[in-house]
Amino acid sequence: MFCDVMTMNSEETSLVVEVQILKYGRVQSFDLNNLTLQKGDRVLVESEQGLCFGVVCTDPKPSSASQKPPRKVIRVANEHDMEKFGKNAELEREVYGFCYMKIKERSLPMCLVSVECLFDEHKIMVYFTADGRVDFRELVKDLVQKFRTRIEMRQIGVRHQAKMVGGLGTCGRNLCCTSFLGGFAPVSIKMAKEQNLSLNPSKISGMCGRLMCCLAYEFDHYEAAKRDL
């Protein structure tokens, strides 16, 4: 019993921080990993693709075992890391320009969205949109021959394109998907109807051309209020 209580207390007092991944402004929770951090610190964190460069945007806070994030802060970024981050940004711009030129030369039916160079430079991610499947094998050969590294092409949807590109919504604020949303929740036209909003597509569509994510924010409240009337 005593051991169980000690384990529970240890799990409850584990600390996490919110870190903004600088490439696309994503904010995610990371295990503090016994580091001493504060808001504004530049850090290297784990990601699905490897190391990422980010900025701590909250002070450390406790996390329960059920909410403990699977990834950790690796270490505080040093001068060498920040210099490397800047060089990677220059490489991304170079890859983007070269890739855009080759897409035009080969008349490929795709729209180049963004390029991301992983921090350790072992792979470059190329994001694009297209109406269907695209044969980009020759494009990949061009990129590998030019930059001598692994290239991964990733086709994304228009909602993810808006998240990467960013912009201002009709409310005048930064897009929700760019600033704080971690994922995309289902949004339906029923949500607009229940809130007595105009069904004019130009009024309820976001920058991506899909229904605005904010239609879901107050939908549950409207449903509950109507049940109680």
PDB file of C-alpha atoms in Angstrom:
ATOM      1  CA  MET A   1       0.000   0.000   0.000  1.00  0.00           C
ATOM      2  CA  PHE A   2       2.805   2.409   0.966  1.00  0.00           C
ATOM      3  CA  CYS A   3       4.657   1.665  -2.300  1.00  0.00           C
ATOM      4  CA  ASP A   4       1.485   2.303  -4.327  1.00  0.00           C
ATOM      5  CA  VAL A   5       0.987   5.698  -2.679  1.00  0.00           C
ATOM      6  CA  MET A   6       4.610   6.691  -3.296  1.00  0.00           C
ATOM      7  CA  THR A   7       4.335   5.680  -6.971  1.00  0.00           C
ATOM      8  CA  MET A   8       1.108   7.619  -7.417  1.00  0.00           C
ATOM      9  CA  ASN A   9       2.596  10.762  -5.825  1.00  0.00           C
ATOM     10  CA  SER A  10       5.677  10.492  -8.025  1.00  0.00           C
ATOM     11  CA  GLU A  11       3.529  10.253 -11.157  1.00  0.00           C
ATOM     12  CA  GLU A  12       1.283  13.139 -10.096  1.00  0.00           C
ATOM     13  CA  THR A  13       4.246  15.471  -9.550  1.00  0.00           C
ATOM     14  CA  SER A  14       5.895  14.860 -12.938  1.00  0.00           C
ATOM     15  CA  LEU A  15       6.341  18.164 -14.745  1.00  0.00           C
ATOM     16  CA  VAL A  16       5.605  19.190 -18.334  1.00  0.00           C
ATOM     17  CA  VAL A  17       6.089  22.334 -20.404  1.00  0.00           C
ATOM     18  CA  GLU A  18       4.376  23.632 -23.517  1.00  0.00           C
ATOM     19  CA  VAL A  19       6.859  24.090 -26.358  1.00  0.00           C
ATOM     20  CA  GLN A  20       6.210  25.915 -29.613  1.00  0.00           C
ATOM     21  CA  ILE A  21       7.840  24.147 -32.542  1.00  0.00           C
ATOM     22  CA  LEU A  22       9.244  27.078 -34.479  1.00  0.00           C
ATOM     23  CA  LYS A  23       8.774  25.711 -37.988  1.00  0.00           C
ATOM     24  CA  TYR A  24       4.970  25.871 -38.066  1.00  0.00           C
ATOM     25  CA  GLY A  25       4.040  27.339 -34.703  1.00  0.00           C
ATOM     26  CA  ARG A  26       2.728  24.064 -33.290  1.00  0.00           C
ATOM     27  CA  VAL A  27       2.431  24.044 -29.499  1.00  0.00           C
ATOM     28  CA  GLN A  28       2.803  20.658 -27.823  1.00  0.00           C
ATOM     29  CA  SER A  29       3.354  19.310 -24.311  1.00  0.00           C
ATOM     30  CA  PHE A  30       6.693  17.702 -23.469  1.00  0.00           C
ATOM     31  CA  ASP A  31       8.039  15.967 -20.411  1.00  0.00           C
ATOM     32  CA  LEU A  32      10.440  18.286 -18.569  1.00  0.00           C
ATOM     33  CA  ASN A  33      12.962  15.433 -18.313  1.00  0.00           C
ATOM     34  CA  ASN A  34      14.382  16.768 -14.987  1.00  0.00           C
ATOM     35  CA  LEU A  35      15.628  19.958 -16.670  1.00  0.00           C
ATOM     36  CA  THR A  36      15.385  23.452 -15.195  1.00  0.00           C
ATOM     37  CA  LEU A  37      13.437  25.485 -17.729  1.00  0.00           C
ATOM     38  CA  GLN A  38      11.410  28.661 -17.840  1.00  0.00           C
ATOM     39  CA  LYS A  39       9.250  30.480 -20.365  1.00  0.00           C
ATOM     40  CA  GLY A  40      11.311  31.737 -23.314  1.00  0.00           C
ATOM     41  CA  ASP A  41      14.065  29.100 -23.191  1.00  0.00           C
ATOM     42  CA  ARG A  42      15.124  27.608 -26.525  1.00  0.00           C
ATOM     43  CA  VAL A  43      15.219  23.821 -26.445  1.00  0.00           C
ATOM     44  CA  LEU A  44      15.581  20.670 -28.507  1.00  0.00           C
ATOM     45  CA  VAL A  45      12.679  18.229 -28.214  1.00  0.00           C
ATOM     46  CA  GLU A  46      11.766  14.778 -29.463  1.00  0.00           C
ATOM     47  CA  SER A  47       9.347  14.455 -32.380  1.00  0.00           C
ATOM     48  CA  GLU A  48       8.092  11.762 -34.710  1.00  0.00           C
ATOM     49  CA  GLN A  49      10.749  12.775 -37.223  1.00  0.00           C
ATOM     50  CA  GLY A  50      13.651  13.285 -34.800  1.00  0.00           C
ATOM     51  CA  LEU A  51      15.031  16.350 -33.050  1.00  0.00           C
ATOM     52  CA  CYS A  52      13.131  19.641 -33.367  1.00  0.00           C
ATOM     53  CA  PHE A  53      14.006  23.185 -32.318  1.00  0.00           C
ATOM     54  CA  GLY A  54      11.456  25.022 -30.193  1.00  0.00           C
ATOM     55  CA  VAL A  55      10.750  27.683 -27.581  1.00  0.00           C
ATOM     56  CA  VAL A  56       9.241  27.041 -24.148  1.00  0.00           C
ATOM     57  CA  CYS A  57       6.019  29.065 -23.959  1.00  0.00           C
ATOM     58  CA  THR A  58       4.824  28.158 -20.438  1.00  0.00           C
ATOM     59  CA  ASP A  59       6.436  27.644 -17.067  1.00  0.00           C
ATOM     60  CA  PRO A  60       6.679  24.015 -15.879  1.00  0.00           C
ATOM     61  CA  LYS A  61       3.429  22.599 -14.531  1.00  0.00           C
ATOM     62  CA  PRO A  62       2.448  19.259 -12.955  1.00  0.00           C
ATOM     63  CA  SER A  63       0.950  16.514 -15.054  1.00  0.00           C
ATOM     64  CA  SER A  64      -0.969  13.441 -13.999  1.00  0.00           C
ATOM     65  CA  ALA A  65       0.032  10.002 -15.219  1.00  0.00           C
ATOM     66  CA  SER A  66      -2.903   9.896 -17.663  1.00  0.00           C
ATOM     67  CA  GLN A  67      -1.818  13.198 -19.251  1.00  0.00           C
ATOM     68  CA  LYS A  68       1.919  12.567 -19.295  1.00  0.00           C
ATOM     69  CA  PRO A  69       3.209  13.362 -22.801  1.00  0.00           C
ATOM     70  CA  PRO A  70       5.080  10.553 -24.594  1.00  0.00           C
ATOM     71  CA  ARG A  71       7.976  12.784 -25.701  1.00  0.00           C
ATOM     72  CA  LYS A  72      10.612  14.694 -23.779  1.00  0.00           C
ATOM     73  CA  VAL A  73      12.661  17.857 -23.872  1.00  0.00           C
ATOM     74  CA  ILE A  74      16.174  16.666 -24.791  1.00  0.00           C
ATOM     75  CA  ARG A  75      18.231  19.657 -23.687  1.00  0.00           C
ATOM     76  CA  VAL A  76      18.545  23.421 -23.716  1.00  0.00           C
ATOM     77  CA  ALA A  77      19.717  24.714 -27.107  1.00  0.00           C
ATOM     78  CA  ASN A  78      23.213  26.190 -27.241  1.00  0.00           C
ATOM     79  CA  GLU A  79      24.793  28.666 -29.661  1.00  0.00           C
ATOM     80  CA  HIS A  80      25.787  25.872 -32.037  1.00  0.00           C
ATOM     81  CA  ASP A  81      22.185  24.589 -32.131  1.00  0.00           C
ATOM     82  CA  MET A  82      20.796  28.041 -32.921  1.00  0.00           C
ATOM     83  CA  GLU A  83      23.371  28.518 -35.664  1.00  0.00           C
ATOM     84  CA  LYS A  84      22.428  25.135 -37.110  1.00  0.00           C
ATOM     85  CA  PHE A  85      18.745  26.081 -37.005  1.00  0.00           C
ATOM     86  CA  GLY A  86      19.536  29.184 -39.068  1.00  0.00           C
ATOM     87  CA  LYS A  87      21.532  27.170 -41.621  1.00  0.00           C
ATOM     88  CA  ASN A  88      18.684  24.670 -41.927  1.00  0.00           C
ATOM     89  CA  ALA A  89      16.297  27.548 -42.675  1.00  0.00           C
ATOM     90  CA  GLU A  90      18.593  28.698 -45.489  1.00  0.00           C
ATOM     91  CA  LEU A  91      18.723  25.136 -46.852  1.00  0.00           C
ATOM     92  CA  GLU A  92      14.931  24.931 -46.776  1.00  0.00           C
ATOM     93  CA  ARG A  93      14.648  28.075 -48.880  1.00  0.00           C
ATOM     94  CA  GLU A  94      17.180  26.684 -51.361  1.00  0.00           C
ATOM     95  CA  VAL A  95      15.372  23.338 -51.606  1.00  0.00           C
ATOM     96  CA  TYR A  96      12.014  25.082 -52.025  1.00  0.00           C
ATOM     97  CA  GLY A  97      13.278  27.220 -54.912  1.00  0.00           C
ATOM     98  CA  PHE A  98      14.930  24.273 -56.673  1.00  0.00           C
ATOM     99  CA  CYS A  99      11.909  21.993 -56.162  1.00  0.00           C
ATOM    100  CA  TYR A 100       9.487  24.669 -57.420  1.00  0.00           C
ATOM    101  CA  MET A 101      11.584  25.116 -60.564  1.00  0.00           C
ATOM    102  CA  LYS A 102      11.689  21.361 -61.251  1.00  0.00           C
ATOM    103  CA  ILE A 103       7.932  21.003 -60.737  1.00  0.00           C
ATOM    104  CA  LYS A 104       7.391  23.676 -63.388  1.00  0.00           C
ATOM    105  CA  GLU A 105       9.926  22.099 -65.751  1.00  0.00           C
ATOM    106  CA  ARG A 106       8.316  18.677 -65.483  1.00  0.00           C
ATOM    107  CA  SER A 107       4.749  20.101 -65.529  1.00  0.00           C
ATOM    108  CA  LEU A 108       3.776  18.040 -62.502  1.00  0.00           C
ATOM    109  CA  PRO A 109       0.132  18.495 -61.332  1.00  0.00           C
ATOM    110  CA  MET A 110       1.044  19.419 -57.767  1.00  0.00           C
ATOM    111  CA  CYS A 111       1.278  22.526 -55.612  1.00  0.00           C
ATOM    112  CA  LEU A 112       4.401  22.878 -53.495  1.00  0.00           C
ATOM    113  CA  VAL A 113       3.463  23.962 -49.949  1.00  0.00           C
ATOM    114  CA  SER A 114       6.568  23.850 -47.795  1.00  0.00           C
ATOM    115  CA  VAL A 115       9.944  22.267 -47.158  1.00  0.00           C
ATOM    116  CA  GLU A 116      11.191  21.139 -43.754  1.00  0.00           C
ATOM    117  CA  CYS A 117      14.787  20.168 -43.037  1.00  0.00           C
ATOM    118  CA  LEU A 118      15.019  17.984 -39.931  1.00  0.00           C
ATOM    119  CA  PHE A 119      17.377  19.339 -37.310  1.00  0.00           C
ATOM    120  CA  ASP A 120      20.018  16.648 -37.740  1.00  0.00           C
ATOM    121  CA  GLU A 121      19.763  17.043 -41.544  1.00  0.00           C
ATOM    122  CA  HIS A 122      19.289  13.309 -42.138  1.00  0.00           C
ATOM    123  CA  LYS A 123      16.094  13.949 -44.113  1.00  0.00           C
ATOM    124  CA  ILE A 124      14.266  16.740 -45.930  1.00  0.00           C
ATOM    125  CA  MET A 125      10.460  16.718 -45.971  1.00  0.00           C
ATOM    126  CA  VAL A 126       8.675  18.187 -48.996  1.00  0.00           C
ATOM    127  CA  TYR A 127       4.958  18.912 -48.492  1.00  0.00           C
ATOM    128  CA  PHE A 128       2.580  19.369 -51.419  1.00  0.00           C
ATOM    129  CA  THR A 129      -1.079  19.268 -52.374  1.00  0.00           C
ATOM    130  CA  ALA A 130      -2.579  17.619 -55.452  1.00  0.00           C
ATOM    131  CA  ASP A 131      -5.996  16.528 -56.709  1.00  0.00           C
ATOM    132  CA  GLY A 132      -4.873  12.921 -57.107  1.00  0.00           C
ATOM    133  CA  ARG A 133      -1.821  10.703 -57.163  1.00  0.00           C
ATOM    134  CA  VAL A 134       1.350  12.204 -58.617  1.00  0.00           C
ATOM    135  CA  ASP A 135       4.339  10.369 -60.056  1.00  0.00           C
ATOM    136  CA  PHE A 136       7.167  12.356 -58.454  1.00  0.00           C
ATOM    137  CA  ARG A 137       9.929   9.753 -58.784  1.00  0.00           C
ATOM    138  CA  GLU A 138      11.972  11.818 -61.218  1.00  0.00           C
ATOM    139  CA  LEU A 139      11.530  14.891 -59.031  1.00  0.00           C
ATOM    140  CA  VAL A 140      12.931  12.983 -56.053  1.00  0.00           C
ATOM    141  CA  LYS A 141      15.923  11.911 -58.146  1.00  0.00           C
ATOM    142  CA  ASP A 142      16.569  15.548 -59.039  1.00  0.00           C
ATOM    143  CA  LEU A 143      16.454  16.555 -55.380  1.00  0.00           C
ATOM    144  CA  VAL A 144      18.670  13.701 -54.169  1.00  0.00           C
ATOM    145  CA  GLN A 145      21.230  14.383 -56.887  1.00  0.00           C
ATOM    146  CA  LYS A 146      21.305  18.075 -55.976  1.00  0.00           C
ATOM    147  CA  PHE A 147      21.291  17.944 -52.160  1.00  0.00           C
ATOM    148  CA  ARG A 148      22.751  14.477 -51.427  1.00  0.00           C
ATOM    149  CA  THR A 149      20.350  13.577 -48.643  1.00  0.00           C
ATOM    150  CA  ARG A 150      17.190  11.574 -48.079  1.00  0.00           C
ATOM    151  CA  ILE A 151      14.053  13.200 -49.521  1.00  0.00           C
ATOM    152  CA  GLU A 152      10.526  12.382 -48.376  1.00  0.00           C
ATOM    153  CA  MET A 153       7.549  13.663 -50.363  1.00  0.00           C
ATOM    154  CA  ARG A 154       4.349  14.026 -48.359  1.00  0.00           C
ATOM    155  CA  GLN A 155       0.957  14.844 -49.866  1.00  0.00           C
ATOM    156  CA  ILE A 156      -1.273  16.815 -47.487  1.00  0.00           C
ATOM    157  CA  GLY A 157      -4.845  18.126 -47.514  1.00  0.00           C
ATOM    158  CA  VAL A 158      -5.986  21.718 -47.798  1.00  0.00           C
ATOM    159  CA  ARG A 159      -6.610  22.022 -44.044  1.00  0.00           C
ATOM    160  CA  HIS A 160      -3.013  21.046 -43.290  1.00  0.00           C
ATOM    161  CA  GLN A 161      -1.871  23.427 -46.023  1.00  0.00           C
ATOM    162  CA  ALA A 162      -3.612  26.314 -44.255  1.00  0.00           C
ATOM    163  CA  LYS A 163      -2.035  25.224 -40.962  1.00  0.00           C
ATOM    164  CA  MET A 164       1.438  25.372 -42.510  1.00  0.00           C
ATOM    165  CA  VAL A 165       1.017  28.555 -44.518  1.00  0.00           C
ATOM    166  CA  GLY A 166      -0.873  30.457 -41.807  1.00  0.00           C
ATOM    167  CA  GLY A 167      -2.815  33.679 -42.179  1.00  0.00           C
ATOM    168  CA  LEU A 168      -5.660  35.688 -40.677  1.00  0.00           C
ATOM    169  CA  GLY A 169      -9.213  34.455 -40.293  1.00  0.00           C
ATOM    170  CA  THR A 170     -12.377  36.474 -40.854  1.00  0.00           C
ATOM    171  CA  CYS A 171     -12.236  37.379 -37.154  1.00  0.00           C
ATOM    172  CA  GLY A 172      -8.964  39.208 -37.751  1.00  0.00           C
ATOM    173  CA  ARG A 173      -6.892  36.840 -35.614  1.00  0.00           C
ATOM    174  CA  ASN A 174      -4.288  34.238 -36.569  1.00  0.00           C
ATOM    175  CA  LEU A 175      -5.773  30.988 -37.826  1.00  0.00           C
ATOM    176  CA  CYS A 176      -6.721  28.656 -34.976  1.00  0.00           C
ATOM    177  CA  CYS A 177      -4.983  25.702 -36.639  1.00  0.00           C
ATOM    178  CA  THR A 178      -1.735  27.673 -36.811  1.00  0.00           C
ATOM    179  CA  SER A 179      -1.812  29.162 -33.337  1.00  0.00           C
ATOM    180  CA  PHE A 180      -3.211  26.618 -30.866  1.00  0.00           C
ATOM    181  CA  LEU A 181      -5.157  23.697 -32.348  1.00  0.00           C
ATOM    182  CA  GLY A 182      -3.275  20.430 -32.039  1.00  0.00           C
ATOM    183  CA  GLY A 183      -5.495  18.553 -34.490  1.00  0.00           C
ATOM    184  CA  PHE A 184      -8.560  18.855 -36.690  1.00  0.00           C
ATOM    185  CA  ALA A 185     -11.936  17.934 -35.185  1.00  0.00           C
ATOM    186  CA  PRO A 186     -14.858  16.989 -37.465  1.00  0.00           C
ATOM    187  CA  VAL A 187     -16.991  19.997 -38.448  1.00  0.00           C
ATOM    188  CA  SER A 188     -20.420  19.679 -40.100  1.00  0.00           C
ATOM    189  CA  ILE A 189     -22.987  22.034 -41.602  1.00  0.00           C
ATOM    190  CA  LYS A 190     -25.328  20.959 -38.778  1.00  0.00           C
ATOM    191  CA  MET A 191     -23.191  22.992 -36.372  1.00  0.00           C
ATOM    192  CA  ALA A 192     -23.865  26.172 -38.348  1.00  0.00           C
ATOM    193  CA  LYS A 193     -27.597  25.419 -38.534  1.00  0.00           C
ATOM    194  CA  GLU A 194     -27.898  24.774 -34.791  1.00  0.00           C
ATOM    195  CA  GLN A 195     -26.269  28.147 -34.075  1.00  0.00           C
ATOM    196  CA  ASN A 196     -28.548  29.988 -36.543  1.00  0.00           C
ATOM    197  CA  LEU A 197     -25.564  31.106 -38.600  1.00  0.00           C
ATOM    198  CA  SER A 198     -25.705  32.096 -42.242  1.00  0.00           C
ATOM    199  CA  LEU A 199     -25.240  29.096 -44.509  1.00  0.00           C
ATOM    200  CA  ASN A 200     -23.505  31.232 -47.119  1.00  0.00           C
ATOM    201  CA  PRO A 201     -20.261  29.311 -47.880  1.00  0.00           C
ATOM    202  CA  SER A 202     -18.243  32.528 -47.884  1.00  0.00           C
ATOM    203  CA  LYS A 203     -19.412  33.253 -44.323  1.00  0.00           C
ATOM    204  CA  ILE A 204     -18.695  29.880 -42.727  1.00  0.00           C
ATOM    205  CA  SER A 205     -15.659  28.693 -44.719  1.00  0.00           C
ATOM    206  CA  GLY A 206     -12.096  29.199 -43.585  1.00  0.00           C
ATOM    207  CA  MET A 207      -8.945  30.022 -45.511  1.00  0.00           C
ATOM    208  CA  CYS A 208      -8.666  26.358 -46.517  1.00  0.00           C
ATOM    209  CA  GLY A 209     -12.105  26.412 -48.184  1.00  0.00           C
ATOM    210  CA  ARG A 210     -13.531  23.977 -45.616  1.00  0.00           C
ATOM    211  CA  LEU A 211     -15.978  24.746 -42.802  1.00  0.00           C
ATOM    212  CA  MET A 212     -14.343  26.874 -40.105  1.00  0.00           C
ATOM    213  CA  CYS A 213     -13.002  24.946 -37.115  1.00  0.00           C
ATOM    214  CA  CYS A 214     -14.532  27.499 -34.720  1.00  0.00           C
ATOM    215  CA  LEU A 215     -18.046  26.299 -35.637  1.00  0.00           C
ATOM    216  CA  ALA A 216     -17.426  23.454 -33.197  1.00  0.00           C
ATOM    217  CA  TYR A 217     -16.328  25.606 -30.251  1.00  0.00           C
ATOM    218  CA  GLU A 218     -19.815  26.510 -28.937  1.00  0.00           C
ATOM    219  CA  PHE A 219     -21.847  23.762 -30.588  1.00  0.00           C
ATOM    220  CA  ASP A 220     -22.169  21.658 -27.411  1.00  0.00           C
ATOM    221  CA  HIS A 221     -23.387  24.715 -25.472  1.00  0.00           C
ATOM    222  CA  TYR A 222     -26.071  25.438 -28.083  1.00  0.00           C
ATOM    223  CA  GLU A 223     -27.269  21.838 -28.019  1.00  0.00           C
ATOM    224  CA  ALA A 224     -27.425  21.819 -24.220  1.00  0.00           C
ATOM    225  CA  ALA A 225     -29.231  25.184 -24.109  1.00  0.00           C
ATOM    226  CA  LYS A 226     -31.888  24.043 -26.578  1.00  0.00           C
ATOM    227  CA  ARG A 227     -32.538  20.887 -24.566  1.00  0.00           C
ATOM    228  CA  ASP A 228     -33.137  22.971 -21.447  1.00  0.00           C
ATOM    229  CA  LEU A 229     -35.461  25.534 -23.043  1.00  0.00           C
TER     230      LEU A 229
END
